[in-house]
Amino acid sequence: MDLRLCTQADLPAVLNLFRESVHTLCRGEYTPAQLSAWAPAEVDEAPWARRVQCQTFLLAEEDGDLMGFASLEGDYLDLLYVHPRHARRGVGTVLCDALERQCTGQRITVHASATARPFFARRGYRTVEPNQVERRGVVLTNYLMEKELSAWT
């Protein structure tokens, strides 16, 4: 598995992976309406393009196949998505390890979905509080989580 920085040209593949990941991996914890509000068929690319410009935005690939992506802004892990075909193969772990090493603060935070919460808990993140977000008029719950970073992270 290779990691590289995301470019604007990668956005169509990134957005496809995002939709597939949400609608496949998260369907056990969220309703169809919530999934559609979170990852609609048509996604506004502008906020994603800004993330590519302003964040450390990594792609995980193998033989040209996009396996997952993640992004970090300061001490905030903004995005972490893995293609369902590559779930539970360590892709999220590799991406998260790389971004935690990039974090310059003593603590890293994330708003984790109900689906991702156990993954982050296994990595030493603790739940700070549940959080309600509204997407396209639909309320979803995620969890603010944080992890203390050591010099060895």
PDB file of C-alpha atoms in Angstrom:
ATOM      1  CA  MET A   1       0.000   0.000   0.000  1.00  0.00           C
ATOM      2  CA  ASP A   2       1.324   3.421  -0.973  1.00  0.00           C
ATOM      3  CA  LEU A   3       0.386   6.786   0.527  1.00  0.00           C
ATOM      4  CA  ARG A   4       0.467  10.013  -1.438  1.00  0.00           C
ATOM      5  CA  LEU A   5      -0.950  13.507  -1.253  1.00  0.00           C
ATOM      6  CA  CYS A   6      -4.356  14.065  -2.834  1.00  0.00           C
ATOM      7  CA  THR A   7      -4.615  16.429  -5.799  1.00  0.00           C
ATOM      8  CA  GLN A   8      -7.614  18.209  -7.307  1.00  0.00           C
ATOM      9  CA  ALA A   9      -7.581  15.632 -10.132  1.00  0.00           C
ATOM     10  CA  ASP A  10      -8.271  12.895  -7.540  1.00  0.00           C
ATOM     11  CA  LEU A  11     -11.553  14.436  -6.356  1.00  0.00           C
ATOM     12  CA  PRO A  12     -13.946  12.421  -8.574  1.00  0.00           C
ATOM     13  CA  ALA A  13     -12.479   9.133  -7.295  1.00  0.00           C
ATOM     14  CA  VAL A  14     -12.387  10.445  -3.708  1.00  0.00           C
ATOM     15  CA  LEU A  15     -16.057  11.472  -3.851  1.00  0.00           C
ATOM     16  CA  ASN A  16     -17.082   8.105  -5.309  1.00  0.00           C
ATOM     17  CA  LEU A  17     -15.220   6.302  -2.510  1.00  0.00           C
ATOM     18  CA  PHE A  18     -16.832   8.614   0.062  1.00  0.00           C
ATOM     19  CA  ARG A  19     -20.355   7.788  -1.161  1.00  0.00           C
ATOM     20  CA  GLU A  20     -19.693   4.046  -1.372  1.00  0.00           C
ATOM     21  CA  SER A  21     -18.099   3.964   2.062  1.00  0.00           C
ATOM     22  CA  VAL A  22     -20.907   5.846   3.789  1.00  0.00           C
ATOM     23  CA  HIS A  23     -23.747   3.976   2.071  1.00  0.00           C
ATOM     24  CA  THR A  24     -22.173   0.545   2.567  1.00  0.00           C
ATOM     25  CA  LEU A  25     -20.198   0.604   5.803  1.00  0.00           C
ATOM     26  CA  CYS A  26     -22.473   2.916   7.814  1.00  0.00           C
ATOM     27  CA  ARG A  27     -25.873   1.479   6.976  1.00  0.00           C
ATOM     28  CA  GLY A  28     -26.021  -0.492  10.234  1.00  0.00           C
ATOM     29  CA  GLU A  29     -25.894   2.640  12.383  1.00  0.00           C
ATOM     30  CA  TYR A  30     -27.707   5.233  10.251  1.00  0.00           C
ATOM     31  CA  THR A  31     -31.035   5.304   8.437  1.00  0.00           C
ATOM     32  CA  PRO A  32     -31.273   5.520   4.623  1.00  0.00           C
ATOM     33  CA  ALA A  33     -32.365   9.171   4.971  1.00  0.00           C
ATOM     34  CA  GLN A  34     -29.334   9.943   7.135  1.00  0.00           C
ATOM     35  CA  LEU A  35     -26.987   8.208   4.699  1.00  0.00           C
ATOM     36  CA  SER A  36     -28.419  10.161   1.767  1.00  0.00           C
ATOM     37  CA  ALA A  37     -28.119  13.434   3.668  1.00  0.00           C
ATOM     38  CA  TRP A  38     -24.524  12.649   4.643  1.00  0.00           C
ATOM     39  CA  ALA A  39     -23.390  11.392   1.240  1.00  0.00           C
ATOM     40  CA  PRO A  40     -25.839  12.483  -1.475  1.00  0.00           C
ATOM     41  CA  ALA A  41     -25.596  11.383  -5.083  1.00  0.00           C
ATOM     42  CA  GLU A  42     -24.421  14.883  -6.031  1.00  0.00           C
ATOM     43  CA  VAL A  43     -21.751  16.252  -3.700  1.00  0.00           C
ATOM     44  CA  ASP A  44     -20.622  19.877  -3.764  1.00  0.00           C
ATOM     45  CA  GLU A  45     -16.953  19.627  -4.737  1.00  0.00           C
ATOM     46  CA  ALA A  46     -15.984  23.121  -3.503  1.00  0.00           C
ATOM     47  CA  PRO A  47     -15.514  22.204   0.190  1.00  0.00           C
ATOM     48  CA  TRP A  48     -13.558  19.120  -0.841  1.00  0.00           C
ATOM     49  CA  ALA A  49     -11.324  21.163  -3.139  1.00  0.00           C
ATOM     50  CA  ARG A  50     -10.583  23.514  -0.220  1.00  0.00           C
ATOM     51  CA  ARG A  51      -9.613  20.531   1.935  1.00  0.00           C
ATOM     52  CA  VAL A  52      -7.169  19.352  -0.726  1.00  0.00           C
ATOM     53  CA  GLN A  53      -5.572  22.823  -0.729  1.00  0.00           C
ATOM     54  CA  CYS A  54      -5.555  23.516   3.008  1.00  0.00           C
ATOM     55  CA  GLN A  55      -5.199  20.162   4.758  1.00  0.00           C
ATOM     56  CA  THR A  56      -2.774  17.286   4.811  1.00  0.00           C
ATOM     57  CA  PHE A  57      -4.936  15.054   2.604  1.00  0.00           C
ATOM     58  CA  LEU A  58      -3.582  11.549   2.021  1.00  0.00           C
ATOM     59  CA  LEU A  59      -4.671   8.786  -0.328  1.00  0.00           C
ATOM     60  CA  ALA A  60      -3.939   5.093   0.182  1.00  0.00           C
ATOM     61  CA  GLU A  61      -3.499   3.192  -3.073  1.00  0.00           C
ATOM     62  CA  GLU A  62      -2.448  -0.229  -4.236  1.00  0.00           C
ATOM     63  CA  ASP A  63      -1.657  -0.840  -7.895  1.00  0.00           C
ATOM     64  CA  GLY A  64      -3.516   2.352  -8.825  1.00  0.00           C
ATOM     65  CA  ASP A  65      -6.635   1.339  -6.863  1.00  0.00           C
ATOM     66  CA  LEU A  66      -7.857   3.968  -4.368  1.00  0.00           C
ATOM     67  CA  MET A  67      -8.305   2.119  -1.080  1.00  0.00           C
ATOM     68  CA  GLY A  68      -9.017   5.021   1.266  1.00  0.00           C
ATOM     69  CA  PHE A  69      -8.267   8.600   2.203  1.00  0.00           C
ATOM     70  CA  ALA A  70      -7.841  10.771   5.267  1.00  0.00           C
ATOM     71  CA  SER A  71      -7.167  14.418   6.041  1.00  0.00           C
ATOM     72  CA  LEU A  72      -5.762  16.429   8.923  1.00  0.00           C
ATOM     73  CA  GLU A  73      -6.049  20.131   9.675  1.00  0.00           C
ATOM     74  CA  GLY A  74      -3.832  21.188  12.569  1.00  0.00           C
ATOM     75  CA  ASP A  75      -4.747  18.796  15.372  1.00  0.00           C
ATOM     76  CA  TYR A  76      -8.128  17.806  13.893  1.00  0.00           C
ATOM     77  CA  LEU A  77      -8.578  14.585  11.932  1.00  0.00           C
ATOM     78  CA  ASP A  78     -11.235  15.788   9.500  1.00  0.00           C
ATOM     79  CA  LEU A  79     -11.768  12.809   7.184  1.00  0.00           C
ATOM     80  CA  LEU A  80     -11.087   9.068   7.245  1.00  0.00           C
ATOM     81  CA  TYR A  81     -12.860   6.815   4.748  1.00  0.00           C
ATOM     82  CA  VAL A  82     -12.026   3.368   3.406  1.00  0.00           C
ATOM     83  CA  HIS A  83     -13.569   1.722   0.358  1.00  0.00           C
ATOM     84  CA  PRO A  84     -15.836  -1.145   1.464  1.00  0.00           C
ATOM     85  CA  ARG A  85     -13.847  -3.567  -0.693  1.00  0.00           C
ATOM     86  CA  HIS A  86     -10.768  -2.775   1.436  1.00  0.00           C
ATOM     87  CA  ALA A  87     -12.420  -2.514   4.870  1.00  0.00           C
ATOM     88  CA  ARG A  88     -10.746  -4.346   7.754  1.00  0.00           C
ATOM     89  CA  ARG A  89      -7.457  -4.672   5.875  1.00  0.00           C
ATOM     90  CA  GLY A  90      -5.513  -2.051   7.822  1.00  0.00           C
ATOM     91  CA  VAL A  91      -6.064   0.846   5.409  1.00  0.00           C
ATOM     92  CA  GLY A  92      -7.609   3.093   8.064  1.00  0.00           C
ATOM     93  CA  THR A  93      -4.841   2.197  10.485  1.00  0.00           C
ATOM     94  CA  VAL A  94      -2.089   3.123   8.007  1.00  0.00           C
ATOM     95  CA  LEU A  95      -3.777   6.425   7.147  1.00  0.00           C
ATOM     96  CA  CYS A  96      -4.465   7.299  10.785  1.00  0.00           C
ATOM     97  CA  ASP A  97      -0.901   6.394  11.838  1.00  0.00           C
ATOM     98  CA  ALA A  98       0.502   8.691   9.146  1.00  0.00           C
ATOM     99  CA  LEU A  99      -1.691  11.642  10.117  1.00  0.00           C
ATOM    100  CA  GLU A 100      -1.146  11.217  13.844  1.00  0.00           C
ATOM    101  CA  ARG A 101       2.591  11.494  13.142  1.00  0.00           C
ATOM    102  CA  GLN A 102       1.913  14.746  11.227  1.00  0.00           C
ATOM    103  CA  CYS A 103       0.026  16.280  14.146  1.00  0.00           C
ATOM    104  CA  THR A 104       2.195  18.826  15.937  1.00  0.00           C
ATOM    105  CA  GLY A 105       0.022  19.219  19.033  1.00  0.00           C
ATOM    106  CA  GLN A 106      -0.185  17.066  22.143  1.00  0.00           C
ATOM    107  CA  ARG A 107      -3.736  15.986  21.373  1.00  0.00           C
ATOM    108  CA  ILE A 108      -5.650  15.031  18.254  1.00  0.00           C
ATOM    109  CA  THR A 109      -9.433  15.229  17.914  1.00  0.00           C
ATOM    110  CA  VAL A 110     -11.987  13.739  15.542  1.00  0.00           C
ATOM    111  CA  HIS A 111     -15.750  13.728  15.103  1.00  0.00           C
ATOM    112  CA  ALA A 112     -16.274   9.999  14.612  1.00  0.00           C
ATOM    113  CA  SER A 113     -19.397   8.420  13.189  1.00  0.00           C
ATOM    114  CA  ALA A 114     -21.125   5.698  15.181  1.00  0.00           C
ATOM    115  CA  THR A 115     -19.534   3.286  12.693  1.00  0.00           C
ATOM    116  CA  ALA A 116     -15.986   4.626  13.178  1.00  0.00           C
ATOM    117  CA  ARG A 117     -16.196   5.130  16.935  1.00  0.00           C
ATOM    118  CA  PRO A 118     -14.987   1.601  17.861  1.00  0.00           C
ATOM    119  CA  PHE A 119     -12.026   1.948  15.451  1.00  0.00           C
ATOM    120  CA  PHE A 120     -10.898   5.140  17.168  1.00  0.00           C
ATOM    121  CA  ALA A 121     -11.541   3.716  20.654  1.00  0.00           C
ATOM    122  CA  ARG A 122      -9.204   0.790  19.853  1.00  0.00           C
ATOM    123  CA  ARG A 123      -6.576   3.374  18.888  1.00  0.00           C
ATOM    124  CA  GLY A 124      -6.753   5.046  22.302  1.00  0.00           C
ATOM    125  CA  TYR A 125      -9.222   7.836  21.533  1.00  0.00           C
ATOM    126  CA  ARG A 126     -11.721   8.593  24.268  1.00  0.00           C
ATOM    127  CA  THR A 127     -15.216   9.884  23.699  1.00  0.00           C
ATOM    128  CA  VAL A 128     -15.606  13.456  24.915  1.00  0.00           C
ATOM    129  CA  GLU A 129     -19.270  13.924  24.012  1.00  0.00           C
ATOM    130  CA  PRO A 130     -21.933  13.018  21.474  1.00  0.00           C
ATOM    131  CA  ASN A 131     -22.532  15.633  18.801  1.00  0.00           C
ATOM    132  CA  GLN A 132     -25.567  16.381  16.633  1.00  0.00           C
ATOM    133  CA  VAL A 133     -24.992  17.651  13.094  1.00  0.00           C
ATOM    134  CA  GLU A 134     -27.559  18.622  10.499  1.00  0.00           C
ATOM    135  CA  ARG A 135     -27.017  17.686   6.876  1.00  0.00           C
ATOM    136  CA  ARG A 136     -29.634  18.710   4.326  1.00  0.00           C
ATOM    137  CA  GLY A 137     -32.294  19.011   7.046  1.00  0.00           C
ATOM    138  CA  VAL A 138     -31.526  15.602   8.594  1.00  0.00           C
ATOM    139  CA  VAL A 139     -29.917  15.208  12.027  1.00  0.00           C
ATOM    140  CA  LEU A 140     -27.048  12.747  12.483  1.00  0.00           C
ATOM    141  CA  THR A 141     -25.132  11.844  15.625  1.00  0.00           C
ATOM    142  CA  ASN A 142     -21.368  11.608  15.739  1.00  0.00           C
ATOM    143  CA  TYR A 143     -18.919  11.670  18.633  1.00  0.00           C
ATOM    144  CA  LEU A 144     -16.202  14.123  19.528  1.00  0.00           C
ATOM    145  CA  MET A 145     -13.208  11.981  20.448  1.00  0.00           C
ATOM    146  CA  GLU A 146      -9.662  12.853  21.424  1.00  0.00           C
ATOM    147  CA  LYS A 147      -6.334  11.145  21.905  1.00  0.00           C
ATOM    148  CA  GLU A 148      -3.295  12.283  23.822  1.00  0.00           C
ATOM    149  CA  LEU A 149      -0.242  12.037  21.602  1.00  0.00           C
ATOM    150  CA  SER A 150       3.150  11.092  22.917  1.00  0.00           C
ATOM    151  CA  ALA A 151       6.548  11.782  21.445  1.00  0.00           C
ATOM    152  CA  TRP A 152       6.448   8.213  20.066  1.00  0.00           C
ATOM    153  CA  THR A 153       3.181   8.527  18.107  1.00  0.00           C
TER     154      THR A 153
END
